[in-house]
Short mmCIF file of C-alpha atoms in Angstrom, two decimals:
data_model
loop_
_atom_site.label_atom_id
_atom_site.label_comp_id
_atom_site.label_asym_id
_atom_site.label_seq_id
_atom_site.Cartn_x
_atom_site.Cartn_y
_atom_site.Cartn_z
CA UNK A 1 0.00 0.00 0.00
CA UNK A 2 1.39 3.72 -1.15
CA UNK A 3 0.91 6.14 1.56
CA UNK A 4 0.22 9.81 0.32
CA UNK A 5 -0.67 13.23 1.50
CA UNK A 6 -2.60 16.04 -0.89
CA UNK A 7 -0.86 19.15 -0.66
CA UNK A 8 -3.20 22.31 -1.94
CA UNK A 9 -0.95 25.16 -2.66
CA UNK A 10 -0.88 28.93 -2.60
CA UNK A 11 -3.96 28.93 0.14
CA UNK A 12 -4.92 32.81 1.34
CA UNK A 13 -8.68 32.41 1.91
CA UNK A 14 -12.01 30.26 1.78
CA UNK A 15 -13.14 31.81 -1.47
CA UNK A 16 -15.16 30.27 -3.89
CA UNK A 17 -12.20 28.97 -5.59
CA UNK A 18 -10.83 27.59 -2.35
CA UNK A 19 -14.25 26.18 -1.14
CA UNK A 20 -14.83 24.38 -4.47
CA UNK A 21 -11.83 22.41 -4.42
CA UNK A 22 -12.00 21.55 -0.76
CA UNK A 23 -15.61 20.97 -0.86
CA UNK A 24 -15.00 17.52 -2.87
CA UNK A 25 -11.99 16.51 -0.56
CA UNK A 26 -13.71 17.14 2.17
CA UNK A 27 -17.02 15.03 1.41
CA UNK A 28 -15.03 12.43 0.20
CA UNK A 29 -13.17 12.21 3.78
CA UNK A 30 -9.56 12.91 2.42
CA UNK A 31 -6.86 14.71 4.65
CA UNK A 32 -6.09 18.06 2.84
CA UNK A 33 -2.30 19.58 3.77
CA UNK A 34 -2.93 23.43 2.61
CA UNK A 35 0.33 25.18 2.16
CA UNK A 36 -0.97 28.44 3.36
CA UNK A 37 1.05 32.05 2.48
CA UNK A 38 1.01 33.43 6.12
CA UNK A 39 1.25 37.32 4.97
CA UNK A 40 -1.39 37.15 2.92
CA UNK A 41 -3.79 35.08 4.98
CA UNK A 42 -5.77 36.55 7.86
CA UNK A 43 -8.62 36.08 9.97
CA UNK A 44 -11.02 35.11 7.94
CA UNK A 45 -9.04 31.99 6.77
CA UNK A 46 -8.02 31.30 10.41
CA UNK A 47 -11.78 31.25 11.05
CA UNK A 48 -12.41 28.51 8.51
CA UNK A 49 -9.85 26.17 9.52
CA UNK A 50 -10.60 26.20 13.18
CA UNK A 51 -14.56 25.35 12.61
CA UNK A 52 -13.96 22.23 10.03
CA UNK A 53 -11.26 20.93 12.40
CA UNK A 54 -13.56 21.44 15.36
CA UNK A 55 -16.03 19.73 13.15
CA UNK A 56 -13.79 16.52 12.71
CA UNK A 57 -11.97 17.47 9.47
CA UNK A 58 -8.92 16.07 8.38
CA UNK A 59 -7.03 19.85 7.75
CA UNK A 60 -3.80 21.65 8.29
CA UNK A 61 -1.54 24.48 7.43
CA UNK A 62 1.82 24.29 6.08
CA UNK A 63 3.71 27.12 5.86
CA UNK A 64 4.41 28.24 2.20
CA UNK A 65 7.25 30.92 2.37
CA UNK A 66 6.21 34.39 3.80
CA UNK A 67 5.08 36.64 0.89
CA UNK A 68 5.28 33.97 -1.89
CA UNK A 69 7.19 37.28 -3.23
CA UNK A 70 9.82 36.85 -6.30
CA UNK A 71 13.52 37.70 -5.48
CA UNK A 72 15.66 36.13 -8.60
CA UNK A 73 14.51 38.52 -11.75
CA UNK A 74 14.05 35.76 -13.76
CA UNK A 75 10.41 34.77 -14.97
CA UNK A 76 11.75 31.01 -15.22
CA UNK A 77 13.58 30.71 -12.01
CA UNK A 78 11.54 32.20 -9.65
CA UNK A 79 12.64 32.22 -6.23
CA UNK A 80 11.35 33.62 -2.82
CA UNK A 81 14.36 31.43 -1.18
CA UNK A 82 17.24 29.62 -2.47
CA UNK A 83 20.19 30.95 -4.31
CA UNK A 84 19.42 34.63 -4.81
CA UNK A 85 18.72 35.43 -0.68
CA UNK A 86 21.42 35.11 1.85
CA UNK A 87 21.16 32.88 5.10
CA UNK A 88 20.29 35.74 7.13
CA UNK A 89 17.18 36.97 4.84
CA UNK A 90 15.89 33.32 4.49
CA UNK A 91 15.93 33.18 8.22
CA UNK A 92 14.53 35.99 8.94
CA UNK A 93 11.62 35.80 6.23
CA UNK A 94 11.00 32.24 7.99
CA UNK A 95 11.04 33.28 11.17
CA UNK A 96 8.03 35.75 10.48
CA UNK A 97 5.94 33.55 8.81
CA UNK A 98 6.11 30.83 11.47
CA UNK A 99 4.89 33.95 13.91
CA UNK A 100 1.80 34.58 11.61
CA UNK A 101 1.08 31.22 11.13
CA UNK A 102 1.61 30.18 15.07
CA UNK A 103 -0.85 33.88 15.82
CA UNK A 104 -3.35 32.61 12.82
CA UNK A 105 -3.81 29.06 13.41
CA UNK A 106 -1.86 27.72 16.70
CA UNK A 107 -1.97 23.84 16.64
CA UNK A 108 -3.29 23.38 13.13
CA UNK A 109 -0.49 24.75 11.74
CA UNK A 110 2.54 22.07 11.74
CA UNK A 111 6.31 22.56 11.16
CA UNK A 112 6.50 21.78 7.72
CA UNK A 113 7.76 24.34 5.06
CA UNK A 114 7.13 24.46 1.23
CA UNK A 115 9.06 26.26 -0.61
CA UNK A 116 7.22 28.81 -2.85
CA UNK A 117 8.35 28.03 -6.46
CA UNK A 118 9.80 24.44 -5.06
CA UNK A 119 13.16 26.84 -4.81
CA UNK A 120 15.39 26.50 -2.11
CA UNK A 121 18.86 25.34 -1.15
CA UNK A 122 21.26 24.37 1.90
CA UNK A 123 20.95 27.47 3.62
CA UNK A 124 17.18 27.50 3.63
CA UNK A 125 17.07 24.11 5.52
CA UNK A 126 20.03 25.36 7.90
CA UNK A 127 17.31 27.86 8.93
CA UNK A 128 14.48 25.51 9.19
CA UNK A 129 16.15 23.45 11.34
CA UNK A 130 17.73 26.08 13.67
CA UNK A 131 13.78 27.48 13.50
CA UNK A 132 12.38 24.07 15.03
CA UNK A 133 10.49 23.11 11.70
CA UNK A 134 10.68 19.45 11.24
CA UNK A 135 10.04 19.01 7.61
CA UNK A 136 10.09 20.03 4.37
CA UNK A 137 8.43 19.37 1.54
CA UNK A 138 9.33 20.12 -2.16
CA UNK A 139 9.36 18.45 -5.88
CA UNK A 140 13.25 17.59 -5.79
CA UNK A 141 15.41 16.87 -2.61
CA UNK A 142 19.05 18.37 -2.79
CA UNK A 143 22.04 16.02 -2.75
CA UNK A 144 23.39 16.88 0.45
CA UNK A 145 22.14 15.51 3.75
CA UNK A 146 19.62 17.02 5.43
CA UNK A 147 20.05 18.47 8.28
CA UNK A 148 19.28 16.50 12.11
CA UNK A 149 16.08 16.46 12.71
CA UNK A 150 14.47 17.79 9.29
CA UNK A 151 12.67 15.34 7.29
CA UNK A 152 11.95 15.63 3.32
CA UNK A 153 8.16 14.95 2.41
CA UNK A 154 8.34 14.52 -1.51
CA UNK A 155 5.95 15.42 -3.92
CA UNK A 156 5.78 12.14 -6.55
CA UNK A 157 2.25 13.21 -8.47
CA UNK A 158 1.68 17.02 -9.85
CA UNK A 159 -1.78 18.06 -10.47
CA UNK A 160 -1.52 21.12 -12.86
CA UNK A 161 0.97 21.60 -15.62
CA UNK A 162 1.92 25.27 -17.33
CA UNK A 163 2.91 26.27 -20.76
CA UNK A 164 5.45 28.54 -21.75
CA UNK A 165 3.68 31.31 -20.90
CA UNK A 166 3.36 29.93 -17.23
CA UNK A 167 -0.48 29.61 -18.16
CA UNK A 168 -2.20 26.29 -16.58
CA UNK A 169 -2.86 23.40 -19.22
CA UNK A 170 -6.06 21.55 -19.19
CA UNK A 171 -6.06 18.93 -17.23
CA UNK A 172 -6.36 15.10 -18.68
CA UNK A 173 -7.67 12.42 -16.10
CA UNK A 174 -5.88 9.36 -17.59
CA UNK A 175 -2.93 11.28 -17.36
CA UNK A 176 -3.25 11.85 -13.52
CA UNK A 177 -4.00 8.27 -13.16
CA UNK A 178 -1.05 6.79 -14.70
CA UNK A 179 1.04 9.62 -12.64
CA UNK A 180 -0.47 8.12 -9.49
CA UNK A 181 -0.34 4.36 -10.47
CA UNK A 182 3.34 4.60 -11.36
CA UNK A 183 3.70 6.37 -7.94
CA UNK A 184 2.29 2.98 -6.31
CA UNK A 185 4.24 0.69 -8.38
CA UNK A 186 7.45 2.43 -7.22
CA UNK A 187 6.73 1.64 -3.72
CA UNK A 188 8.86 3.35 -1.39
CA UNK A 189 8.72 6.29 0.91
CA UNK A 190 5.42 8.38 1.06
CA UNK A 191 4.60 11.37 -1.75
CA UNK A 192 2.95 13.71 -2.04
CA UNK A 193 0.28 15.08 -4.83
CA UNK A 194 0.02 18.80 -5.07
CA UNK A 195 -2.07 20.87 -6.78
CA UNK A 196 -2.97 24.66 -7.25
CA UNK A 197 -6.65 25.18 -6.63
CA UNK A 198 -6.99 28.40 -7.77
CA UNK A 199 -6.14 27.17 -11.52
CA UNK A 200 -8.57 24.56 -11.38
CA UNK A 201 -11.67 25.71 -12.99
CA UNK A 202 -13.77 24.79 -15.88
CA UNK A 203 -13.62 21.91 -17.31
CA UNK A 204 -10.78 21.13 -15.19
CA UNK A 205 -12.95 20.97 -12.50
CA UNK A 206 -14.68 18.38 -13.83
CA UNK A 207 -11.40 16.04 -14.69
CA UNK A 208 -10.40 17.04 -10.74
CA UNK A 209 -12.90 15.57 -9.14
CA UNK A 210 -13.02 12.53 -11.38
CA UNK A 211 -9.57 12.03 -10.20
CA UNK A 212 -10.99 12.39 -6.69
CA UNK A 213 -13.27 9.42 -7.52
CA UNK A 214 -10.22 7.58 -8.76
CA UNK A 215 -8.17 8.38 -5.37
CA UNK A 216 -11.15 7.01 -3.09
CA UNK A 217 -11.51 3.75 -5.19
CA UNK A 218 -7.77 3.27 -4.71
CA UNK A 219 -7.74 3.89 -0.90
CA UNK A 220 -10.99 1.32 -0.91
CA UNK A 221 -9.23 -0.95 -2.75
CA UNK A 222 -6.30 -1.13 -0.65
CA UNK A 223 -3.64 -0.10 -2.71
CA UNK A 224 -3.34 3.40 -1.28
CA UNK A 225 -4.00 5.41 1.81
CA UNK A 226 -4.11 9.10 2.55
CA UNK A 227 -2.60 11.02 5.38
CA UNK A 228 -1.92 14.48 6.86
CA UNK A 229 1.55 15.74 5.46
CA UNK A 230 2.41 16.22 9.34
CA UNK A 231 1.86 12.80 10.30
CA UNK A 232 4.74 11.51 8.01
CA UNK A 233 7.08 13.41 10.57
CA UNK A 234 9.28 10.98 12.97
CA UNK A 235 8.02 11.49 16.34
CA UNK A 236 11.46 11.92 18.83
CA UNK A 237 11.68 8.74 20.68
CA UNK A 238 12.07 8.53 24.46
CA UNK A 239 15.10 7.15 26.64
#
């Protein structure tokens, strides 16, 4: 059986585009892992959280960056961490989101970072690990060890796809399929599959919650099971 979380990225607010994508995750009793952009969340977003977990939902905040804000100049390598900030700056920029997210939604919101742009390098986990956050999770994991303590949730199965023009593609339901078969034949640790909910509209829609269909008849089946992203974190053990 392939274990996997659903990450929905780029989370601000329960709008309509929000609501309509968690709406069908939610009714179908799957764990959603929102990587949530702490400055430009508030309140009303806090609000939302608090009353479906209270309510027995399976929900949580990730931390996604601070700003989501663009530091490299380059359209195609868009970073808000990584190569083009200094230790001190990705600390820093860390440090303030965990605040928000820790003032916005206290226990809901778990020590994992995503990197906006799936940017990020050695320095940014030196600070994630010297800020208590005991995960991150990202499309490629970097060569180099990570540091004591921080664990790497991958992302195997990606949702939406862009053009060129970093417009979305439409979405194609056998395509997702075969992504998330192959992701269960390779065995292995657990993935991820992440999606942005705020491109999935129209007919898209439609192929999304097909694919929602598809992930329930292969938890009922057996051959997969869905978890919070935070539960994939080692618990310390005790001497």
């Amino acid at each position: 059986m392939k274990i996997f979380f659903l990450r929905c990225d780029d989370v601000t607010k329960p709008d309509k585009a929000f609501l309509r994508i968690y709406g069908p995750l939610r009714a179908a009793g799957l764990p959603v892992s929102c990587a949530v952009i702490p400055a430009r969340a508030g309140q009303a977003l806090a609000a939302f959280f608090r009353a479906e977990t209270a309510a027995g939902a399976r929900l949580e905040a990730l931390q996604h960056g601070l700003s989501h804000a663009e530091h490299s100049g380059n359209r195609y390598l868009k970073q808000e961490f990584g190569p083009s900030r200094s230790y001190k700056e990705q600390r820093a920029d860390i440090a303030a989101g965990k605040k928000l997210m820790k003032k916005l939604f206290g226990k809901i919101s778990k020590p994992v970072f995503v990197p906006p742009f799936h940017i990020y390098n050695s320095d940014t986990l030196k600070a994630l690990a010297a800020l208590g956050f005991k995960a991150v999770s990202a499309s490629r994991r970097l060569k180099e060890p990570m540091p004591r303590g921080l664990a790497f949730l991958g992302t195997r199965v990606t949702v939406n796809e862009y053009d060129l023009e970093l417009k979305p593609r439409p979405l194609f339901l056998s395509r997702l399929k075969s992504r998330t078969l192959a992701a269960i034949k390779e065995g292995g640790a657990p993935s991820g599959i992440y999606f942005h909910h705020d491109d999935i509209r129209g007919k898209d829609f439609e192929i999304f919650s097909g694919y929602i269909s598809f992930l329930k008849e292969l938890e009922n089946r057996g051959l997969a099971r869905f978890v919070p992203a935070s539960e994939l974190i080692k618990k310390p053990s005790r001497s």
